[in-house]
Coordinates of C-alpha atoms in Angstrom, one line a residue:
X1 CA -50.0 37.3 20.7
X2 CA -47.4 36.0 23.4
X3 CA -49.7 32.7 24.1
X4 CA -49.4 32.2 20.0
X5 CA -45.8 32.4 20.6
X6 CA -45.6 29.3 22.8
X7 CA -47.1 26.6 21.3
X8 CA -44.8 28.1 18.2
X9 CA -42.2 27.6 20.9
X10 CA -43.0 24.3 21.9
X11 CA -43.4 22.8 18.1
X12 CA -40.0 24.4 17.4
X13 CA -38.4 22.4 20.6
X14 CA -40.1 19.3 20.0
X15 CA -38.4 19.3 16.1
X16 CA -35.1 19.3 17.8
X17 CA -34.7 16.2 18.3
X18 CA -35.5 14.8 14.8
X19 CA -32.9 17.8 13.2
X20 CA -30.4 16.6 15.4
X21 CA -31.0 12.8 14.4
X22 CA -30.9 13.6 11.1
X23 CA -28.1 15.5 10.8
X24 CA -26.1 12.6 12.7
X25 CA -27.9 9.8 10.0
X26 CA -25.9 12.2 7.2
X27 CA -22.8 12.5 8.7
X28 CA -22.5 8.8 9.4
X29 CA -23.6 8.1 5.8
X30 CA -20.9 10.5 5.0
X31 CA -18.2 9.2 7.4
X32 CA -19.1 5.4 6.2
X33 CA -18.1 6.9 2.9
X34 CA -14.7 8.6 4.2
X35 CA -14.1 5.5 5.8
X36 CA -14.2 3.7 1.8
X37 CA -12.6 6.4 -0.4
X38 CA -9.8 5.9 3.1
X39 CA -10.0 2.1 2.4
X40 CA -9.9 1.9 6.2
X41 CA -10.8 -1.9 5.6
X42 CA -8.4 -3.0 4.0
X43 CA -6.1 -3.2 6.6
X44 CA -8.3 -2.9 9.5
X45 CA -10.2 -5.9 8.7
X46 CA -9.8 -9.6 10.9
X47 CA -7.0 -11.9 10.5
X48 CA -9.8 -14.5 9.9
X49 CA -12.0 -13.6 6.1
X50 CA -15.2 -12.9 7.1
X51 CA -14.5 -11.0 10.4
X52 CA -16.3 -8.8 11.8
X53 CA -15.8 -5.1 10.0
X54 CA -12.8 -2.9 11.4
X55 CA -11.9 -5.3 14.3
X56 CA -8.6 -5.1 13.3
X57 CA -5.5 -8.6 14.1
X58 CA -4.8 -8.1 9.9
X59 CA -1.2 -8.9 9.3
X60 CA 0.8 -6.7 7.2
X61 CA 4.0 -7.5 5.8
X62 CA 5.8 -4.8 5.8
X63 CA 9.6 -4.3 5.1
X64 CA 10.5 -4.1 8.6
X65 CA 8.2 -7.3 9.8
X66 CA 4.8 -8.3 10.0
X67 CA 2.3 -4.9 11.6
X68 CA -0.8 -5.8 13.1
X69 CA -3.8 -3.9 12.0
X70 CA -5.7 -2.2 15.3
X71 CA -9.2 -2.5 16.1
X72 CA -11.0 0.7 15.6
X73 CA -14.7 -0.1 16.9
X74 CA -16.0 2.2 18.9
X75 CA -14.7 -0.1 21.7
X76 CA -13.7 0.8 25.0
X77 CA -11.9 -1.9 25.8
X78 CA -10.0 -2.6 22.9
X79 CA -11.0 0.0 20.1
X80 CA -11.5 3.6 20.1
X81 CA -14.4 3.9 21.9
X82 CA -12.4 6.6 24.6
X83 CA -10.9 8.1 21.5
X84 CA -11.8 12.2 20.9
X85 CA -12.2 13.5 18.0
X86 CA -9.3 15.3 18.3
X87 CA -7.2 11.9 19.1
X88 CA -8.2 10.5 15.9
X89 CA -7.1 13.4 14.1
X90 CA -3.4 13.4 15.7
X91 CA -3.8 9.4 14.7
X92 CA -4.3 10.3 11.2
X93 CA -3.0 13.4 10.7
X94 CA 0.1 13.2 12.9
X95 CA 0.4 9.3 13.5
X96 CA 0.1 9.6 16.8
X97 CA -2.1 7.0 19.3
X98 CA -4.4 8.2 22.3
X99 CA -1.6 6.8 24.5
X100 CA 1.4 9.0 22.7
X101 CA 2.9 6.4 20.5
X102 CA 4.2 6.8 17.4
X103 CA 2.2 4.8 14.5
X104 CA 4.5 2.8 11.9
X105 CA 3.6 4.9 8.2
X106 CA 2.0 1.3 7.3
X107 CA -0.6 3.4 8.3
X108 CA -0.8 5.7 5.5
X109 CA -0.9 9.3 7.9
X110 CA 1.5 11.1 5.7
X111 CA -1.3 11.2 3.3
X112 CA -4.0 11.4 5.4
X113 CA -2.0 15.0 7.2
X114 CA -4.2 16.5 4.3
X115 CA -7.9 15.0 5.3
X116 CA -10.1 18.1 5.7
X117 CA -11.8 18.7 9.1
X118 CA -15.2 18.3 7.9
X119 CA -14.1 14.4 6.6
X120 CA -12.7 13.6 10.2
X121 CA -15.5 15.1 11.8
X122 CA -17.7 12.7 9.5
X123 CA -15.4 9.5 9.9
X124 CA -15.2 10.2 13.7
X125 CA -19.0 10.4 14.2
X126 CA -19.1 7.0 12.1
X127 CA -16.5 5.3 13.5
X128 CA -18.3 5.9 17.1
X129 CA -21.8 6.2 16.1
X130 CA -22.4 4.3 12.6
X131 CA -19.9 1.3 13.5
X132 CA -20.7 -2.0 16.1
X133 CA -18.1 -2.4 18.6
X134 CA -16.4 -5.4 19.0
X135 CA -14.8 -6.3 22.5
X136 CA -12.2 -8.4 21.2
X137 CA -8.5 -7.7 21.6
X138 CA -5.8 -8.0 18.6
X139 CA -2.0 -9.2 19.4
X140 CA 0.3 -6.2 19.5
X141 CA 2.9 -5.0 16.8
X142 CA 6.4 -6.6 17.8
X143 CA 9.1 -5.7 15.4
X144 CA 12.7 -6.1 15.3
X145 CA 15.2 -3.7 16.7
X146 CA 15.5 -1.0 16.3
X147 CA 12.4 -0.5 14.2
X148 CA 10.8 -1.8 17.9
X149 CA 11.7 1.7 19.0
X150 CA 8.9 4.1 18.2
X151 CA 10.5 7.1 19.5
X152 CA 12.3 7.2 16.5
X153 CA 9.7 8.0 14.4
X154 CA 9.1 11.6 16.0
X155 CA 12.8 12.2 13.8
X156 CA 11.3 10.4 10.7
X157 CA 8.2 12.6 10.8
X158 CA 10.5 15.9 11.4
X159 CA 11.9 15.1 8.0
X160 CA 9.5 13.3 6.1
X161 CA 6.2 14.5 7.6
X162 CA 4.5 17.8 5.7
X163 CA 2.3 18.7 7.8
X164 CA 0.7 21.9 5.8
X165 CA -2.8 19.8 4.6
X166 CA -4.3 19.7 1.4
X167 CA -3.1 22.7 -1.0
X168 CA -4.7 22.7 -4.6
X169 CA -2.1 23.1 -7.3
X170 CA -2.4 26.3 -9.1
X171 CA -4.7 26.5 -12.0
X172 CA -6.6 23.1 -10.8
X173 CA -10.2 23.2 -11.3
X174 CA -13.2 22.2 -9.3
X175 CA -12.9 19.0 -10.6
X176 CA -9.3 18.2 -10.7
X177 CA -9.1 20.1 -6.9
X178 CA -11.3 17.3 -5.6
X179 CA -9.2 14.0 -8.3
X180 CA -6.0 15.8 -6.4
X181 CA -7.7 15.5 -2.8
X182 CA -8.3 11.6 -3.4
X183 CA -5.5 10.8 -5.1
X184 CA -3.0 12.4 -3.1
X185 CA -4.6 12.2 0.7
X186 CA -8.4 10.1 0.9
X187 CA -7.0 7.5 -1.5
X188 CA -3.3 7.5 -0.7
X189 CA -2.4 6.4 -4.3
X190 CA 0.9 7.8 -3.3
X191 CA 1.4 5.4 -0.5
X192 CA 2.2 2.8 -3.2
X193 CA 2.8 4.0 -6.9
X194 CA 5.1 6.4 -5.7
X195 CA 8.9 4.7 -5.0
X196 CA 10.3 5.1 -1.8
X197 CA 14.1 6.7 -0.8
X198 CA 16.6 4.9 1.3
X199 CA 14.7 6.1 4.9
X200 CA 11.6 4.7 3.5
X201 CA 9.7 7.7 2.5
X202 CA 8.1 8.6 -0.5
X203 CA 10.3 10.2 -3.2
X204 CA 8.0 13.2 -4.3
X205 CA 10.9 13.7 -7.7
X206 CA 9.5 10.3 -8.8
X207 CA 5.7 10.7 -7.4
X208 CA 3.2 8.0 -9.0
X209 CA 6.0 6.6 -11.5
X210 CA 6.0 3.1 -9.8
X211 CA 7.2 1.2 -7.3
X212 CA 8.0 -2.6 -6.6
X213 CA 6.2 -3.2 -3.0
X214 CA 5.5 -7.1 -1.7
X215 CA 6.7 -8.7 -5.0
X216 CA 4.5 -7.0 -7.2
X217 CA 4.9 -3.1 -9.2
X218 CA 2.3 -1.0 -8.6
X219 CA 2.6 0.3 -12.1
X220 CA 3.4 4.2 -13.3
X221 CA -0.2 6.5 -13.4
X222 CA 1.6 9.6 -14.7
X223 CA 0.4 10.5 -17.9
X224 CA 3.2 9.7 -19.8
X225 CA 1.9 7.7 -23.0
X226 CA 4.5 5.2 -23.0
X227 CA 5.3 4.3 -19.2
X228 CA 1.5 5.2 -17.9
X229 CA -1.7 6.4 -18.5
X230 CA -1.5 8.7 -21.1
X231 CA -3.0 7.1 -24.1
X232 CA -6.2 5.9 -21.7
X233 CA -9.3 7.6 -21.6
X234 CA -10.8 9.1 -19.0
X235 CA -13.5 6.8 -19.5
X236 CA -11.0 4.2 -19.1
X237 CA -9.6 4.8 -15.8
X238 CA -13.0 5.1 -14.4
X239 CA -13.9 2.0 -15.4
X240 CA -10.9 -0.1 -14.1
X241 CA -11.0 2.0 -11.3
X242 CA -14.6 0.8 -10.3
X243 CA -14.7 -3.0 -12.1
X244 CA -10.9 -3.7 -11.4
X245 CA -10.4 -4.3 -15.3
X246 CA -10.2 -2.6 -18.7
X247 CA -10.4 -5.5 -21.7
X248 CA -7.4 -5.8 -23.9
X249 CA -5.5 -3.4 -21.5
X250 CA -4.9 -4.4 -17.6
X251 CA -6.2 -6.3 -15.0
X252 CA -6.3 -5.6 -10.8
X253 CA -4.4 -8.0 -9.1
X254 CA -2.5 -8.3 -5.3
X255 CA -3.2 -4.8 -3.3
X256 CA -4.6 -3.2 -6.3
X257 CA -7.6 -5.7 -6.4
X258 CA -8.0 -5.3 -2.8
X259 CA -8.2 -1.4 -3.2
X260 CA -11.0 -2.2 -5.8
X261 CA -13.0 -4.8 -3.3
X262 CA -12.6 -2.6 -0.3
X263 CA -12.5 1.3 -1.9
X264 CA -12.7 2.4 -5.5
X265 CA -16.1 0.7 -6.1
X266 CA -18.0 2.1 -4.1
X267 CA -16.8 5.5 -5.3
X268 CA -19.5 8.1 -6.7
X269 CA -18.9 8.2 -10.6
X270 CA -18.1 11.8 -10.3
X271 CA -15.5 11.1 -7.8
X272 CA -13.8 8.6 -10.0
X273 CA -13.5 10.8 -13.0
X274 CA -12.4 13.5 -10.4
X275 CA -9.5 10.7 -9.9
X276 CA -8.9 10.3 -13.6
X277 CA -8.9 13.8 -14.6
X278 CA -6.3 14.7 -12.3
X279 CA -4.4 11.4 -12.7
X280 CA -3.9 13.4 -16.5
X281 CA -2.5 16.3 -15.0
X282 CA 0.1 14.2 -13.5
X283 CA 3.6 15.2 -15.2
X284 CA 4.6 12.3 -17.1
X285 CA 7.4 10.2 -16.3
X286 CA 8.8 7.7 -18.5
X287 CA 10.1 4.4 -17.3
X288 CA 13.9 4.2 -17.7
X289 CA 14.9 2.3 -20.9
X290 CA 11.1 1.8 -22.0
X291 CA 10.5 2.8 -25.8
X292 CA 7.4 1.0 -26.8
X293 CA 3.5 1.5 -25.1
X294 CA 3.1 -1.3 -22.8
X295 CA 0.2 -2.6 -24.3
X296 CA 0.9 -3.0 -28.4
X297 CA -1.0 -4.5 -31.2
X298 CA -1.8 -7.8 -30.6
X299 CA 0.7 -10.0 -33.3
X300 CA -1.3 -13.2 -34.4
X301 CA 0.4 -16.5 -32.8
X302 CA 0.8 -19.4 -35.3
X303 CA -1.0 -22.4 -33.9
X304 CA 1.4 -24.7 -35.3
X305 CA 3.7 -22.9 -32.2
X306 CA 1.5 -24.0 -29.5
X307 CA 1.4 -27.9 -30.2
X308 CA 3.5 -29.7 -27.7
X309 CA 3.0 -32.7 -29.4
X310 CA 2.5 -36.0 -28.1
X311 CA 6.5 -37.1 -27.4
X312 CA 7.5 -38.8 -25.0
X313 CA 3.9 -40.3 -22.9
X314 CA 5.6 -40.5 -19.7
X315 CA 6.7 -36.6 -19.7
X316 CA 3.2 -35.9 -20.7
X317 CA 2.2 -36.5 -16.9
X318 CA 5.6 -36.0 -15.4
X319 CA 4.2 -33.6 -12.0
X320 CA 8.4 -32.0 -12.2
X321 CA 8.2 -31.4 -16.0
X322 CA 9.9 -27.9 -17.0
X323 CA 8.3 -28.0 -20.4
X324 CA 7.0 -24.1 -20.5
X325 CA 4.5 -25.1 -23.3
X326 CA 2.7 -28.0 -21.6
X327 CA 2.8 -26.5 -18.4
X328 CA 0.8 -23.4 -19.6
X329 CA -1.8 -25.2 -22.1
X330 CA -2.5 -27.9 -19.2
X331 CA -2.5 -24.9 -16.6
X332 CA -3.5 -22.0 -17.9
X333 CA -4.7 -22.6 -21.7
X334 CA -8.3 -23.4 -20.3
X335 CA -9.1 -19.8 -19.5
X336 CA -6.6 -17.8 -21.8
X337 CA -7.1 -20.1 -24.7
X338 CA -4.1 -21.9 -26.1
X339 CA -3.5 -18.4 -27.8
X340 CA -3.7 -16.6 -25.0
X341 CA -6.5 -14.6 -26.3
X342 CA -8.5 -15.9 -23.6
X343 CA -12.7 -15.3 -24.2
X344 CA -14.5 -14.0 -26.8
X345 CA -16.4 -11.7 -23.9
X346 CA -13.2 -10.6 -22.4
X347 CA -14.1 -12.7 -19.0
X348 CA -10.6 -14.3 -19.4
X349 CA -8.6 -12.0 -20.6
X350 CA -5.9 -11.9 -23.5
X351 CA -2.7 -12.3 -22.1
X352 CA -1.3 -10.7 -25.3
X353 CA -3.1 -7.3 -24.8
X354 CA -1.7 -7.1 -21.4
X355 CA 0.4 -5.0 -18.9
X356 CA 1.5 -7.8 -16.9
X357 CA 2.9 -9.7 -19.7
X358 CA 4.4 -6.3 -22.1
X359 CA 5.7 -3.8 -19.7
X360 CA 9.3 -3.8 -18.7
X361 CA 8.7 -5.6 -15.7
X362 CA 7.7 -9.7 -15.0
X363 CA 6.8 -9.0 -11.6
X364 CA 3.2 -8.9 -11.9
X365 CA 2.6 -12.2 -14.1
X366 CA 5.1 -14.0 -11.6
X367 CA 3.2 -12.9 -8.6
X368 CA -0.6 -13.4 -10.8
X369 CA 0.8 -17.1 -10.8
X370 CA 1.7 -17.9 -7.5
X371 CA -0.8 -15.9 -6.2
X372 CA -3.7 -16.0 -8.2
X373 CA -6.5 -13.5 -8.6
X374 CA -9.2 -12.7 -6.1
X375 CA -11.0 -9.5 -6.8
X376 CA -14.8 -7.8 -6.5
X377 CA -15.5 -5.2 -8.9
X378 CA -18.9 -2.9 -9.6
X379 CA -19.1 -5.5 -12.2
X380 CA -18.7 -8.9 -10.6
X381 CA -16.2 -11.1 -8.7
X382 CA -13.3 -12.8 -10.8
X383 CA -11.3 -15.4 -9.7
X384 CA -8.1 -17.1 -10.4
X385 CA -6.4 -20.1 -8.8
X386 CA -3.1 -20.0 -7.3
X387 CA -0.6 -22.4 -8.5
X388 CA 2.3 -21.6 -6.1
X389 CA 1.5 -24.4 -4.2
X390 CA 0.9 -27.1 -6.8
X391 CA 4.0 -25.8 -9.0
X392 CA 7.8 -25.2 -7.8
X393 CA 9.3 -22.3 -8.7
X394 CA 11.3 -23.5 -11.9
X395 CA 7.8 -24.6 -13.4
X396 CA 6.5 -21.4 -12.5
X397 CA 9.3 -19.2 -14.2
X398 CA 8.9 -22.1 -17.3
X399 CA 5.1 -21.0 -17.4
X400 CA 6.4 -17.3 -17.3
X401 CA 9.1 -17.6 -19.8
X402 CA 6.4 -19.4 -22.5
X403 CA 4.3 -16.7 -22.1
X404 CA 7.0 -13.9 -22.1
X405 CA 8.1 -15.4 -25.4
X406 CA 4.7 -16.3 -26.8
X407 CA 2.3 -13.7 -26.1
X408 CA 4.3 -10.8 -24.0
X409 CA 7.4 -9.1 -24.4
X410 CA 10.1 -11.8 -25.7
X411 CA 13.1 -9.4 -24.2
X412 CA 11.9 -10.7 -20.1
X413 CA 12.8 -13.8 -19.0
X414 CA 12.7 -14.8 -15.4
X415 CA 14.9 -17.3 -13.3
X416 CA 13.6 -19.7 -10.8
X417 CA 15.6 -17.7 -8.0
X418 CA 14.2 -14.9 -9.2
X419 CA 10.6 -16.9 -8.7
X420 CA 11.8 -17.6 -5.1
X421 CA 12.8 -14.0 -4.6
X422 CA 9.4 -12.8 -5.5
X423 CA 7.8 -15.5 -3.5
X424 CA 9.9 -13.9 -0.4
X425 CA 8.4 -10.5 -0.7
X426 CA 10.8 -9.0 -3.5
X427 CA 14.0 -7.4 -3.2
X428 CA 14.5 -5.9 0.4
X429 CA 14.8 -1.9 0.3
X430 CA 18.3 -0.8 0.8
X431 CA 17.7 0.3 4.7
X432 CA 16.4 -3.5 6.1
X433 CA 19.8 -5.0 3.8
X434 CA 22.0 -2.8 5.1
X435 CA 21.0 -2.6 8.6
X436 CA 23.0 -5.3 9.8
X437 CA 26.1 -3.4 8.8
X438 CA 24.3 0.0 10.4
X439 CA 23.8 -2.0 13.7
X440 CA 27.2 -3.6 13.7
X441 CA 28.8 0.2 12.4
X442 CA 26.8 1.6 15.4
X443 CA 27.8 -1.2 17.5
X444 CA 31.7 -0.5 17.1
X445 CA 31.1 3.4 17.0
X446 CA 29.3 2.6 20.3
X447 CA 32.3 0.6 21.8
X448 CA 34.5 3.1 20.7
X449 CA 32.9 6.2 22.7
X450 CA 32.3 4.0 25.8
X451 CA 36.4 3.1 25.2
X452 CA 37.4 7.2 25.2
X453 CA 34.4 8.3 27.6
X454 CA 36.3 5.2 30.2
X455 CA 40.0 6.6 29.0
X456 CA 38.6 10.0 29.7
X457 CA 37.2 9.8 32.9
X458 CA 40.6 7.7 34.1
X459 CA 42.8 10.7 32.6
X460 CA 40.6 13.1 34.4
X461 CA 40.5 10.8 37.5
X462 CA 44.6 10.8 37.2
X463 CA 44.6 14.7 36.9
X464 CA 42.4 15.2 39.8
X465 CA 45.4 13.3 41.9
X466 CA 48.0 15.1 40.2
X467 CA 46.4 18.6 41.5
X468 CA 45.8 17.1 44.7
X469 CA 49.3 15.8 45.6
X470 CA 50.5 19.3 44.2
X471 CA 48.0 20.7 46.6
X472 CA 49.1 18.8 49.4
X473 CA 52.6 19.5 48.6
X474 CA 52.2 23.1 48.7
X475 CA 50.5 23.1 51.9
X476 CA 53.4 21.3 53.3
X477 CA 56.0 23.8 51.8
X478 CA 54.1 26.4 53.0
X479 CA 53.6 25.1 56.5
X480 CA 57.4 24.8 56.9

C-alpha cells in the first residue's frame, strides 16, 4: 500500500507546478482588468501617442502646474520593479512612494484608499508579472512653491484622507454594493464629477453634482431628473458608458472620452449596469437655477433661418469673418446638417438633442470646438476636427452663439474672453488665485515674527546685563 502511495505522491508534486502557473495566468488576467476599471492608462501612458503601455512621461495639467505621470513597469531602474506589494498599496491606498514621498492627489488615492486587498494583490502580480518593463526614465514633477513641498501633503491627507476602505451603504444590494465599489473607488468617478472645496478636496455635500475641471464640466450623475441622470435608463447609461454616446442625448468628449478609450469599454456588461444601478441610488441634486431637462424636445428650425445668403462676395471668404451663421454651415454644417440634426444614423449627432448645447453650461460646446473629438468606443472610433487653431477665439464664440441661439439653449451666450479663458484651462480654483496674497500674507506674518523673535532676544539679551551689573554691584557692596 505505501509503494501505491508514492507514485500518488510523485503525480501530486509534479501538478504543482501547472496549479501554481495557472493560478498566476488568472490573477494577471484579473489584475490586467483592475488595472482598466483603475484607468491606470490614462495617465500612465507616454508623452508620445503610441508609447509603450504604462511607461509613464504623460503631462497632466493640473491646477497647481503640469504633473508628470510615473513609469510603473515592472522596472528596476525606472519603474516599480523593486516595489512590494505592500509599497504599492501605501502608493495607492495612502499616496505614499517606495522612497516616502508624498504623491500629488492627481493621482486619484483618495479613492483608491477603498481598493480591496484581493484587487491589489491582482494589479500587483500584473503590474510585475503580466506587464513588459521598459528601462526608460520620465522627467520628474517640478511644481511651484509651495506646492514643490510634499511634506505638506501628510496635513492635507490628515484632513482630507478617509482612510476606513470600502463600506457598503446600508440597504445596498449585491449589485448596487459592487456599482458603489466602481463608482466610488476602482473608477474614481468622484475624482471629477464631484466639485472640489477651497483646499482642493472633494466636497462630499455636493458628491457627483458636477464640476468644471480643465475648461470643461464633468456633468451631474445624481439621479435628479432635471440636472442628471434621472430620466435615463439603465440601459442608457450602460450604453454611453461602453460606446461613449447615447443618440439624441450626449456625447463623450475631453477626459470623459478618454475614460471611455482607456476604461469603461472594456468593462464586463454586468459591471456596467452595476455602475448604473447605483449611479440611480445617487441622491439627486439639482443644478442651481436649472428648471427645464437638459435635453428637451427637439423644436423644428425654419430653413429660411439658416440661409446666409449670398451678400457681400468678398465676406463670403473673408478667413476673420464673425458672421456665426457662415462660420457654422461652412465649418460645422457638413456633419451636423445645416439643421443641426446631423445624420439620419445618429453618426453625427443632432446638436439640438444635446447636453452640450441645452444644459446650463457652454463649457462643453466651447471646449468640443477648440478641441475637437477623439474617442474609441465598444462601438467604433469617432472623430472630430479641432478648429482652435484655424479659428480665433471671437469666431469660435460667433460659432457658439449661432448654435446656442439656433439649436441649444437661446439664454447662453459666450464672449471671446470667455473663449480665451476656456482655452487657458478655465477659471483658476480659488487656492492657486489667491495664493499670491497667502504667500505675500505669509511673507509679512513671517517678517513680523522674525522682527519680535530679534526684539525679543535683544530685550532678553538687555535683561541678562541688567541682572548682571546688579549682580556685580552686590558683590561689590557686599565685599565692602
Amino acid at each position: 500500500m505505501g509503494l501505491l502511495k508514492l507514485p500518488l505522491l510523485a503525480l501530486l508534486l509534479a501538478a504543482l507546478p501547472v496549479f501554481a502557473a495557472e493560478d498566476t495566468a488568472a490573477l494577471i488576467q484579473k489584475g490586467a482588468y483592475v488595472a482598466r476599471a483603475g484607468d491606470c492608462e490614462a495617465c500612465h501612458r507616454t508623452a508620445e501617442h503610441g508609447g509603450a503601455p504604462l511607461a509613464g512621461g504623460y503631462v497632466i495639467d493640473s491646477p497647481m502646474g503640469k504633473i508628470i505621470s510615473s513609469n510603473i513597469t515592472p522596472s528596476k531602474a525606472y519603474g516599480i520593479g523593486d516595489y512590494t506589494e505592500q509599497q504599492l498599496a501605501d502608493a495607492l491606498r495612502k499616496g505614499i512612494n517606495a522612497k516616502g514621498q508624498h504623491l500629488y492627489p492627481a493621482m486619484p488615492y483618495t479613492s483608491y484608499q477603498g481598493m480591496s486587498d484581493d484587487d491589489i494583490h491582482a494589479l500587483y502580480v500584473y503590474l510585475q508579472q503580466g506587464v513588459k518593463a521598459v528601462d526608460q526614465p520620465v522627467p520628474e514633477t517640478h511644481l511651484a512653491f509651495p506646492f514643490n513641498i510634499r511634506q505638506l501633503m501628510f496635513g492635507w491627507n490628515l484632513v482630507f484622507l478617509d482612510s476606513q476602505g470600502f463600506v457598503p451603504k446600508p440597504g445596498a444590494n449585491e449589485q448596487t454594493r459592487r456599482g458603489q465599489y466602481l463608482v466610488d473607488n476602482l473608477a474614481h468617478c468622484g475624482a471629477c464629477h464631484t466639485p472640489r472645496n477651497a483646499l482642493m478636496a472633494e466636497n462630499n455635500s455636493q458628491y457627483l453634482a458636477g464640476a468644471k475641471l480643465g475648461g470643461w464640466v464633468a456633468p451631474n450623475i445624481t439621479s435628479d431628473k432635471v440636472s442628471g441622470l434621472g430620466d435615463w435608463s439603465e440601459d442608457d447609461l450602460v450604453n454611453f458608458l461602453k460606446n461613449g454616446h447615447l443618440a439624441d442625448k450626449a456625447q463623450a468628449a475631453g477626459g470623459m472620452a478618454e475614460a471611455v478609450e482607456n476604461s469603461l469599454r472594456y468593462l464586463s456588461d454586468s459591471d456596467l449596469h452595476a455602475m448604473a444601478a447605483y449611479l440611480h441610488t445617487v441622491p439627486p441634486i439639482r443644478d442651481p437655477g436649472q428648471t427645464e431637462r437638459v435635453v428637451r424636445k427637439v423644436t423644428p428650425v425654419a430653413m429660411s433661418t439658416l440661409e446666409t445668403g449670398q451678400g457681400d462676395q468678398a465676406s463670403l471668404v473673408d478667413a476673420t469673418g464673425l458672421n456665426g451663421a457662415r462660420l457654422y454651415n461652412s465649418a460645422c454644417s457638413s456633419c451636423h446638417g445645416r439643421d443641426g440634426q446631423g445624420s439620419a444614423d445618429k453618426f453625427y449627432p443632432s446638436l439640438s438633442l444635446n447636453t452640450a448645447l441645452n444644459g446650463n453650461q457652454a463649457n462643453n460646446l466651447v471646449m468640443a470646438i477648440i478641441a475637437g473629438i477623439d474617442r474609441k468606443g465598444a462601438d467604433g472610433a469617432v472623430s472630430m476636427p479641432a478648429l482652435g487653431g484655424d479659428l480665433n477665439d471671437a469666431q469660435i464664440a460667433a460659432i457658439a452663439n449661432y448654435s446656442l441661439q439656433t439649436f441649444g439653449n437661446p439664454a447662453l451666450s459666450v464672449s471671446s474672453d470667455e473663449v480665451t479663458s476656456l482655452c487657458r484651462g478655465g477659471e483658476a480654483p480659488l487656492l492657486i488665485t489667491a495664493m499670491p496674497y497667502l504667500l505675500w500674507g505669509g511673507g509679512l506674518l513671517a517678517l513680523v515674527l522674525l522682527i519680535v523673535l530679534v526684539l525679543w532676544r535683544r530685550h532678553r539679551k538687555h535683561l541678562r546685563e541688567v541682572q548682571a551689573k546688579r549682580v556685580a554691584l552686590n558683590r561689590c557692596f557686599h565685599s565692602k
